[in-house]
mmCIF file of C-alpha atoms in Angstrom:
data_model
loop_
_atom_site.group_PDB
_atom_site.id
_atom_site.type_symbol
_atom_site.label_atom_id
_atom_site.label_comp_id
_atom_site.label_asym_id
_atom_site.label_seq_id
_atom_site.Cartn_x
_atom_site.Cartn_y
_atom_site.Cartn_z
ATOM 1 C CA MET A 1 -5.169 15.985 -13.520
ATOM 2 C CA THR A 2 -1.694 16.699 -12.162
ATOM 3 C CA THR A 3 -0.414 14.695 -9.201
ATOM 4 C CA LEU A 4 2.672 15.456 -7.149
ATOM 5 C CA VAL A 5 4.212 12.530 -5.272
ATOM 6 C CA THR A 6 6.467 13.548 -2.399
ATOM 7 C CA GLY A 7 9.151 10.974 -1.730
ATOM 8 C CA GLY A 8 8.646 10.126 -5.384
ATOM 9 C CA THR A 9 12.051 8.479 -5.744
ATOM 10 C CA GLY A 10 11.544 6.269 -2.679
ATOM 11 C CA PHE A 11 10.492 2.646 -2.424
ATOM 12 C CA VAL A 12 6.707 3.103 -2.591
ATOM 13 C CA GLY A 13 6.978 6.430 -4.411
ATOM 14 C CA GLN A 14 8.662 4.943 -7.473
ATOM 15 C CA HIS A 15 5.801 2.497 -7.885
ATOM 16 C CA ALA A 16 3.131 5.155 -7.348
ATOM 17 C CA THR A 17 4.644 7.480 -9.953
ATOM 18 C CA ALA A 18 4.994 4.606 -12.439
ATOM 19 C CA ILE A 19 1.341 3.595 -11.957
ATOM 20 C CA LEU A 20 0.096 7.145 -12.495
ATOM 21 C CA ALA A 21 2.336 7.689 -15.516
ATOM 22 C CA GLY A 22 0.919 4.499 -17.015
ATOM 23 C CA GLN A 23 -2.563 6.018 -16.701
ATOM 24 C CA ASP A 24 -1.513 9.044 -18.784
ATOM 25 C CA GLU A 25 -1.615 11.271 -15.724
ATOM 26 C CA ARG A 26 0.782 14.175 -15.412
ATOM 27 C CA VAL A 27 3.041 13.108 -12.552
ATOM 28 C CA LEU A 28 5.687 15.035 -10.648
ATOM 29 C CA ALA A 29 8.101 13.366 -8.246
ATOM 30 C CA LEU A 30 9.231 15.706 -5.464
ATOM 31 C CA ASP A 31 12.346 14.478 -3.699
ATOM 32 C CA PRO A 32 15.857 15.594 -2.726
ATOM 33 C CA LEU A 33 17.161 12.629 -4.765
ATOM 34 C CA PRO A 34 16.768 12.280 -8.560
ATOM 35 C CA ILE A 35 14.441 9.732 -10.150
ATOM 36 C CA ARG A 36 15.554 6.666 -12.071
ATOM 37 C CA GLU A 37 15.956 7.109 -15.817
ATOM 38 C CA GLU A 38 13.199 4.618 -16.669
ATOM 39 C CA LEU A 39 10.686 6.742 -14.742
ATOM 40 C CA ARG A 40 11.834 9.858 -16.554
ATOM 41 C CA GLN A 41 11.397 8.058 -19.864
ATOM 42 C CA ALA A 42 7.897 7.015 -18.771
ATOM 43 C CA GLY A 43 7.017 10.696 -18.461
ATOM 44 C CA VAL A 44 7.498 11.324 -14.748
ATOM 45 C CA GLU A 45 8.733 14.875 -14.135
ATOM 46 C CA TYR A 46 11.298 15.416 -11.399
ATOM 47 C CA VAL A 47 11.239 18.383 -9.024
ATOM 48 C CA ARG A 48 13.967 18.720 -6.439
ATOM 49 C CA GLY A 49 12.466 19.813 -3.154
ATOM 50 C CA ASP A 50 11.880 19.321 0.554
ATOM 51 C CA VAL A 51 8.456 19.291 2.212
ATOM 52 C CA SER A 52 9.874 20.948 5.331
ATOM 53 C CA ASP A 53 10.067 24.236 3.340
ATOM 54 C CA LEU A 54 6.475 25.496 3.087
ATOM 55 C CA ARG A 55 7.228 28.525 0.921
ATOM 56 C CA SER A 56 9.073 26.402 -1.627
ATOM 57 C CA LEU A 57 6.348 23.746 -1.559
ATOM 58 C CA LEU A 58 3.627 26.320 -2.228
ATOM 59 C CA ALA A 59 5.598 27.737 -5.144
ATOM 60 C CA ILE A 60 6.116 24.297 -6.696
ATOM 61 C CA LEU A 61 2.456 23.319 -6.354
ATOM 62 C CA ALA A 62 1.247 26.611 -7.835
ATOM 63 C CA GLU A 63 3.807 26.704 -10.646
ATOM 64 C CA HIS A 64 2.950 23.208 -11.868
ATOM 65 C CA GLY A 65 -0.803 23.467 -11.372
ATOM 66 C CA VAL A 66 -0.935 20.483 -9.031
ATOM 67 C CA ASP A 67 -4.421 19.142 -8.278
ATOM 68 C CA ARG A 68 -3.624 16.442 -5.728
ATOM 69 C CA VAL A 69 -0.713 15.193 -3.645
ATOM 70 C CA ILE A 70 0.366 11.702 -2.651
ATOM 71 C CA HIS A 71 2.580 12.420 0.330
ATOM 72 C CA LEU A 72 5.095 9.619 0.900
ATOM 73 C CA GLY A 73 8.156 11.637 1.866
ATOM 74 C CA SER A 74 9.321 10.986 5.419
ATOM 75 C CA LEU A 75 12.244 9.992 7.592
ATOM 76 C CA LEU A 76 11.775 6.284 8.318
ATOM 77 C CA ALA A 77 12.194 4.582 11.693
ATOM 78 C CA PRO A 78 15.990 4.028 11.785
ATOM 79 C CA ALA A 79 16.763 7.541 10.506
ATOM 80 C CA SER A 80 14.195 9.030 12.893
ATOM 81 C CA ALA A 81 15.887 7.279 15.807
ATOM 82 C CA GLU A 82 19.270 8.674 14.776
ATOM 83 C CA ASP A 83 18.015 12.233 14.295
ATOM 84 C CA PRO A 84 14.698 12.790 16.104
ATOM 85 C CA TYR A 85 14.760 16.537 15.545
ATOM 86 C CA ARG A 86 15.040 16.093 11.784
ATOM 87 C CA ALA A 87 12.208 13.566 12.046
ATOM 88 C CA LEU A 88 10.131 16.330 13.638
ATOM 89 C CA GLU A 89 11.004 18.717 10.792
ATOM 90 C CA VAL A 90 10.284 16.282 7.962
ATOM 91 C CA ASN A 91 7.565 14.014 9.315
ATOM 92 C CA CYS A 92 5.567 16.449 11.444
ATOM 93 C CA ALA A 93 6.232 19.916 10.020
ATOM 94 C CA GLY A 94 6.659 18.551 6.493
ATOM 95 C CA THR A 95 3.347 16.710 6.567
ATOM 96 C CA GLN A 96 1.562 19.675 8.101
ATOM 97 C CA ASN A 97 3.079 21.834 5.353
ATOM 98 C CA VAL A 98 1.425 19.571 2.792
ATOM 99 C CA PHE A 99 -1.931 19.936 4.582
ATOM 100 C CA GLU A 100 -1.463 23.699 4.860
ATOM 101 C CA ALA A 101 -0.605 23.972 1.170
ATOM 102 C CA ALA A 102 -3.721 21.954 0.347
ATOM 103 C CA ARG A 103 -5.782 24.365 2.462
ATOM 104 C CA ILE A 104 -4.318 27.478 0.854
ATOM 105 C CA LEU A 105 -4.417 26.200 -2.728
ATOM 106 C CA ARG A 106 -7.643 24.202 -2.319
ATOM 107 C CA LEU A 107 -6.162 20.972 -3.613
ATOM 108 C CA ALA A 108 -8.605 18.191 -4.449
ATOM 109 C CA ASN A 109 -6.954 15.471 -2.389
ATOM 110 C CA VAL A 110 -3.976 14.688 -0.178
ATOM 111 C CA THR A 111 -3.375 10.985 0.422
ATOM 112 C CA TRP A 112 -0.524 10.543 2.848
ATOM 113 C CA ALA A 113 1.481 7.740 4.445
ATOM 114 C CA SER A 114 0.848 6.992 8.078
ATOM 115 C CA SER A 115 2.173 3.853 9.739
ATOM 116 C CA MET A 116 1.248 0.947 11.966
ATOM 117 C CA ALA A 117 4.069 2.330 14.134
ATOM 118 C CA VAL A 118 1.474 4.573 15.800
ATOM 119 C CA PHE A 119 0.497 1.472 17.809
ATOM 120 C CA GLY A 120 4.026 0.696 18.991
ATOM 121 C CA HIS A 121 5.761 -2.662 18.961
ATOM 122 C CA SER A 122 3.861 -3.748 22.063
ATOM 123 C CA ALA A 123 0.725 -3.961 19.920
ATOM 124 C CA ALA A 124 1.893 -7.386 18.795
ATOM 125 C CA ALA A 125 0.672 -8.597 22.191
ATOM 126 C CA LEU A 126 -2.859 -8.224 20.852
ATOM 127 C CA ALA A 127 -2.223 -11.479 19.009
ATOM 128 C CA GLU A 128 -2.267 -13.368 22.312
ATOM 129 C CA GLY A 129 -5.306 -15.604 22.762
ATOM 130 C CA GLU A 130 -8.470 -14.194 21.280
ATOM 131 C CA GLY A 131 -6.882 -10.785 20.952
ATOM 132 C CA GLU A 132 -8.311 -7.757 19.220
ATOM 133 C CA LEU A 133 -7.761 -6.389 15.760
ATOM 134 C CA LEU A 134 -6.066 -3.033 15.377
ATOM 135 C CA THR A 135 -8.622 -0.667 13.878
ATOM 136 C CA GLU A 136 -8.604 2.935 12.743
ATOM 137 C CA HIS A 137 -9.838 3.856 16.235
ATOM 138 C CA THR A 138 -7.462 1.811 18.397
ATOM 139 C CA PRO A 139 -5.624 4.200 20.770
ATOM 140 C CA HIS A 140 -2.078 5.054 19.771
ATOM 141 C CA SER A 141 0.898 3.897 21.831
ATOM 142 C CA PRO A 142 4.032 4.734 19.828
ATOM 143 C CA ASP A 143 7.326 3.727 21.385
ATOM 144 C CA ASN A 144 9.811 5.393 19.042
ATOM 145 C CA ALA A 145 10.326 8.756 17.360
ATOM 146 C CA TYR A 146 8.952 7.595 14.014
ATOM 147 C CA GLY A 147 5.706 6.274 15.483
ATOM 148 C CA ALA A 148 5.296 9.448 17.532
ATOM 149 C CA THR A 149 5.631 11.654 14.451
ATOM 150 C CA LYS A 150 3.027 9.622 12.578
ATOM 151 C CA SER A 151 0.687 9.799 15.555
ATOM 152 C CA TYR A 152 0.950 13.590 15.511
ATOM 153 C CA CYS A 153 0.237 13.646 11.787
ATOM 154 C CA GLU A 154 -2.931 11.601 12.220
ATOM 155 C CA HIS A 155 -4.238 14.004 14.865
ATOM 156 C CA ILE A 156 -3.410 17.171 12.920
ATOM 157 C CA SER A 157 -4.906 15.686 9.750
ATOM 158 C CA ARG A 158 -8.234 15.338 11.541
ATOM 159 C CA ALA A 159 -8.041 18.995 12.516
ATOM 160 C CA TYR A 160 -7.449 20.013 8.894
ATOM 161 C CA ARG A 161 -10.375 17.856 7.768
ATOM 162 C CA GLN A 162 -12.823 19.058 10.405
ATOM 163 C CA ARG A 163 -11.867 22.737 10.692
ATOM 164 C CA TYR A 164 -10.730 23.563 7.155
ATOM 165 C CA GLY A 165 -12.395 20.936 4.974
ATOM 166 C CA VAL A 166 -9.120 19.630 3.569
ATOM 167 C CA ASN A 167 -9.623 16.254 1.887
ATOM 168 C CA CYS A 168 -6.625 14.539 3.485
ATOM 169 C CA VAL A 169 -6.611 10.774 3.991
ATOM 170 C CA GLY A 170 -3.920 8.725 5.726
ATOM 171 C CA LEU A 171 -3.099 5.120 4.855
ATOM 172 C CA ARG A 172 -1.275 3.145 7.530
ATOM 173 C CA ILE A 173 1.629 1.171 6.110
ATOM 174 C CA GLY A 174 3.003 -1.973 7.767
ATOM 175 C CA LEU A 175 5.783 -4.289 6.619
ATOM 176 C CA VAL A 176 6.146 -3.473 2.924
ATOM 177 C CA TYR A 177 8.334 -5.748 0.818
ATOM 178 C CA GLY A 178 9.469 -5.864 -2.796
ATOM 179 C CA ALA A 179 12.499 -5.400 -5.021
ATOM 180 C CA GLY A 180 14.390 -2.162 -4.469
ATOM 181 C CA LYS A 181 13.842 -1.683 -0.742
ATOM 182 C CA GLU A 182 16.847 0.229 0.587
ATOM 183 C CA ARG A 183 15.655 1.902 3.798
ATOM 184 C CA GLY A 184 13.354 1.326 6.748
ATOM 185 C CA GLU A 185 12.889 -0.884 9.778
ATOM 186 C CA GLY A 186 11.905 -3.861 7.600
ATOM 187 C CA LEU A 187 15.230 -3.809 5.765
ATOM 188 C CA PHE A 188 16.047 -7.192 7.345
ATOM 189 C CA THR A 189 14.046 -8.681 4.468
ATOM 190 C CA GLU A 190 17.208 -8.146 2.416
ATOM 191 C CA GLN A 191 18.475 -11.380 3.948
ATOM 192 C CA LEU A 192 15.238 -13.154 3.053
ATOM 193 C CA PHE A 193 14.961 -12.059 -0.578
ATOM 194 C CA GLN A 194 18.187 -10.542 -1.883
ATOM 195 C CA ARG A 195 20.568 -13.249 -0.743
ATOM 196 C CA PRO A 196 18.650 -16.139 -2.383
ATOM 197 C CA ALA A 197 18.060 -14.047 -5.523
ATOM 198 C CA LEU A 198 21.807 -13.498 -5.866
ATOM 199 C CA GLY A 199 22.774 -17.043 -4.925
ATOM 200 C CA GLN A 200 24.226 -16.011 -1.559
ATOM 201 C CA PRO A 201 23.615 -17.520 1.899
ATOM 202 C CA GLY A 202 21.426 -15.449 4.203
ATOM 203 C CA VAL A 203 20.779 -15.188 7.930
ATOM 204 C CA VAL A 204 17.155 -14.220 8.604
ATOM 205 C CA PRO A 205 16.465 -12.589 12.012
ATOM 206 C CA TYR A 206 13.270 -12.542 14.077
ATOM 207 C CA GLY A 207 12.414 -16.151 13.324
ATOM 208 C CA ASP A 208 9.788 -16.278 16.098
ATOM 209 C CA ASP A 209 7.832 -13.341 14.734
ATOM 210 C CA VAL A 210 4.633 -12.915 12.740
ATOM 211 C CA TYR A 211 4.084 -10.170 10.157
ATOM 212 C CA CYS A 212 1.390 -8.630 8.022
ATOM 213 C CA TRP A 213 3.192 -8.682 4.666
ATOM 214 C CA GLN A 214 2.276 -5.941 2.177
ATOM 215 C CA TYR A 215 3.548 -6.099 -1.402
ATOM 216 C CA VAL A 216 4.865 -2.725 -2.542
ATOM 217 C CA ARG A 217 2.864 -2.590 -5.774
ATOM 218 C CA ASP A 218 -0.371 -3.188 -3.849
ATOM 219 C CA VAL A 219 0.489 -0.406 -1.415
ATOM 220 C CA ALA A 220 1.315 2.038 -4.209
ATOM 221 C CA GLU A 221 -1.911 1.202 -6.046
ATOM 222 C CA ALA A 222 -3.940 1.826 -2.897
ATOM 223 C CA PHE A 223 -2.456 5.316 -2.628
ATOM 224 C CA THR A 224 -3.269 6.119 -6.244
ATOM 225 C CA LEU A 225 -6.844 4.851 -5.848
ATOM 226 C CA VAL A 226 -7.569 6.814 -2.679
ATOM 227 C CA SER A 227 -6.020 9.943 -4.194
ATOM 228 C CA CYS A 228 -8.851 9.957 -6.761
ATOM 229 C CA LEU A 229 -11.624 10.103 -4.148
ATOM 230 C CA ASP A 230 -13.543 13.308 -3.495
ATOM 231 C CA SER A 231 -14.247 12.360 0.117
ATOM 232 C CA THR A 232 -13.948 9.519 2.631
ATOM 233 C CA ASP A 233 -15.684 8.703 5.894
ATOM 234 C CA ASN A 234 -12.426 8.097 7.767
ATOM 235 C CA ALA A 235 -9.386 10.321 8.194
ATOM 236 C CA VAL A 236 -7.134 7.257 8.206
ATOM 237 C CA TYR A 237 -7.350 3.655 6.986
ATOM 238 C CA ASN A 238 -5.352 0.514 7.665
ATOM 239 C CA LEU A 239 -3.792 -1.070 4.594
ATOM 240 C CA PRO A 240 -4.415 -4.814 4.201
ATOM 241 C CA GLY A 241 -1.787 -7.512 3.941
ATOM 242 C CA THR A 242 -1.234 -11.226 4.450
ATOM 243 C CA VAL A 243 -0.404 -12.556 7.915
ATOM 244 C CA LEU A 244 2.469 -15.058 7.856
ATOM 245 C CA THR A 245 5.170 -16.149 10.287
ATOM 246 C CA MET A 246 8.799 -15.514 9.449
ATOM 247 C CA VAL A 247 9.297 -19.283 9.347
ATOM 248 C CA GLY A 248 6.473 -19.504 6.814
ATOM 249 C CA ALA A 249 8.098 -16.760 4.755
ATOM 250 C CA VAL A 250 11.408 -18.635 4.736
ATOM 251 C CA GLU A 251 9.650 -21.828 3.656
ATOM 252 C CA THR A 252 7.973 -19.954 0.799
ATOM 253 C CA VAL A 253 11.306 -18.578 -0.408
ATOM 254 C CA ARG A 254 12.865 -22.039 -0.235
ATOM 255 C CA ALA A 255 10.019 -23.402 -2.354
ATOM 256 C CA LEU A 256 10.635 -20.667 -4.933
ATOM 257 C CA VAL A 257 14.439 -20.961 -4.818
ATOM 258 C CA PRO A 258 15.312 -24.564 -3.893
ATOM 259 C CA SER A 259 19.013 -23.677 -3.776
ATOM 260 C CA ALA A 260 18.440 -20.947 -1.151
ATOM 261 C CA GLU A 261 20.730 -21.233 1.874
ATOM 262 C CA LEU A 262 18.822 -19.528 4.671
ATOM 263 C CA THR A 263 19.514 -19.748 8.387
ATOM 264 C CA VAL A 264 16.748 -18.538 10.701
ATOM 265 C CA GLU A 265 17.716 -16.848 13.961
ATOM 266 C CA PRO A 266 15.309 -16.617 16.909
ATOM 267 C CA GLY A 267 13.840 -13.344 18.062
ATOM 268 C CA VAL A 268 10.849 -11.027 17.814
ATOM 269 C CA LEU A 269 10.805 -7.491 16.404
ATOM 270 C CA GLY A 270 7.162 -6.955 17.297
ATOM 271 C CA PHE A 271 5.598 -5.334 14.228
ATOM 272 C CA PRO A 272 1.819 -4.865 14.667
ATOM 273 C CA TYR A 273 0.132 -7.430 12.450
ATOM 274 C CA ARG A 274 -3.421 -8.169 13.660
ATOM 275 C CA ILE A 275 -4.925 -5.495 11.451
ATOM 276 C CA ASP A 276 -8.535 -4.765 10.543
ATOM 277 C CA ALA A 277 -8.459 -3.380 7.006
ATOM 278 C CA SER A 278 -12.146 -3.978 6.285
ATOM 279 C CA PRO A 279 -13.051 -0.254 6.029
ATOM 280 C CA LEU A 280 -10.550 0.289 3.198
ATOM 281 C CA THR A 281 -11.646 -2.950 1.541
ATOM 282 C CA ALA A 282 -15.248 -1.739 1.662
ATOM 283 C CA LEU A 283 -14.228 1.676 0.332
ATOM 284 C CA LEU A 284 -12.246 0.440 -2.679
ATOM 285 C CA GLY A 285 -13.931 -2.907 -3.324
ATOM 286 C CA ASP A 286 -12.468 -5.076 -6.061
ATOM 287 C CA SER A 287 -10.070 -2.294 -7.062
ATOM 288 C CA LEU A 288 -7.974 -3.001 -3.965
ATOM 289 C CA ARG A 289 -5.372 -5.569 -4.945
ATOM 290 C CA LEU A 290 -3.923 -8.119 -2.517
ATOM 291 C CA THR A 291 -1.144 -10.068 -4.187
ATOM 292 C CA SER A 292 -0.643 -13.576 -2.822
ATOM 293 C CA ILE A 293 2.453 -14.246 -0.748
ATOM 294 C CA ARG A 294 3.820 -16.677 -3.309
ATOM 295 C CA ASP A 295 3.324 -14.285 -6.229
ATOM 296 C CA GLY A 296 4.659 -11.305 -4.286
ATOM 297 C CA PHE A 297 7.728 -13.157 -3.085
ATOM 298 C CA ALA A 298 8.372 -14.512 -6.592
ATOM 299 C CA ALA A 299 8.111 -11.035 -8.127
ATOM 300 C CA THR A 300 10.450 -9.657 -5.461
ATOM 301 C CA ILE A 301 13.111 -12.293 -6.075
ATOM 302 C CA GLU A 302 12.815 -11.944 -9.853
ATOM 303 C CA GLY A 303 13.023 -8.156 -9.591
ATOM 304 C CA ILE A 304 16.162 -8.286 -7.458
ATOM 305 C CA ALA A 305 17.806 -10.736 -9.856
ATOM 306 C CA ALA A 306 16.882 -8.584 -12.857
ATOM 307 C CA ARG A 307 18.338 -5.448 -11.258
ATOM 308 C CA ALA A 308 21.558 -7.359 -10.645
ATOM 309 C CA GLY A 309 21.653 -8.528 -14.262
ATOM 310 C CA ARG A 310 21.188 -12.186 -13.385
#
């Protein structure tokens, strides 16, 4: 089985390619940026490319005999806000190119990254009182370019499933954390993890907020597991995580790094966090990992320190 991971040099992509390589799969990382040397040594093959070029994508998939695709390549929220037209090219056209290539080449599976951003930041209001959980069927209400592109992708994926029989499955990502995060709307976690890991004082924003924390290794594993499935009932699934306030996150870091100097600023970003992930849990069962907050935070801090040679 040969798997191509788009965005294979990115935050989640690096973990997904490493997991597959460790299972003796043939893995290709498609990305404009080169992969890290340790992934190359692990057997991951690098292909320079851009999903917004359908002809090139088809040629790469055919040349390498790709059976399935894990599609993680996209312009994240900050970059999408700066260049919404490029977000359209990469996130919408690029994702549809992957679906179209799967249709033409009859690929076994496309597992692709959607986002909780399809609900918009206002979805956090669902936490008020009794509230409702955000499900796979909750109506979309994106309030930025990134969320809008992911909403489009969810709708067109259903068309490819229903009309053309393409086995494409979206997994909605929330606030993903871990060592090596360099881009995205959740980059503020750099203050929470990197500063204490390097012995530096940090100022943590959005201290009044609540998040559904998702450890990067868990997210990557979920993509690899779903990519092995021949079919699924749903076109899209919510990824699980652990709900914790920002204040609770800071307290956990302080317990792990007693010397941490962290100042918490007030504010709310409004990430959706009341998430129903029970359908994916039922689908994958015990194979679906959910790392505890303490273990995930500890691994993140240790990973950052190790990368810095501390």
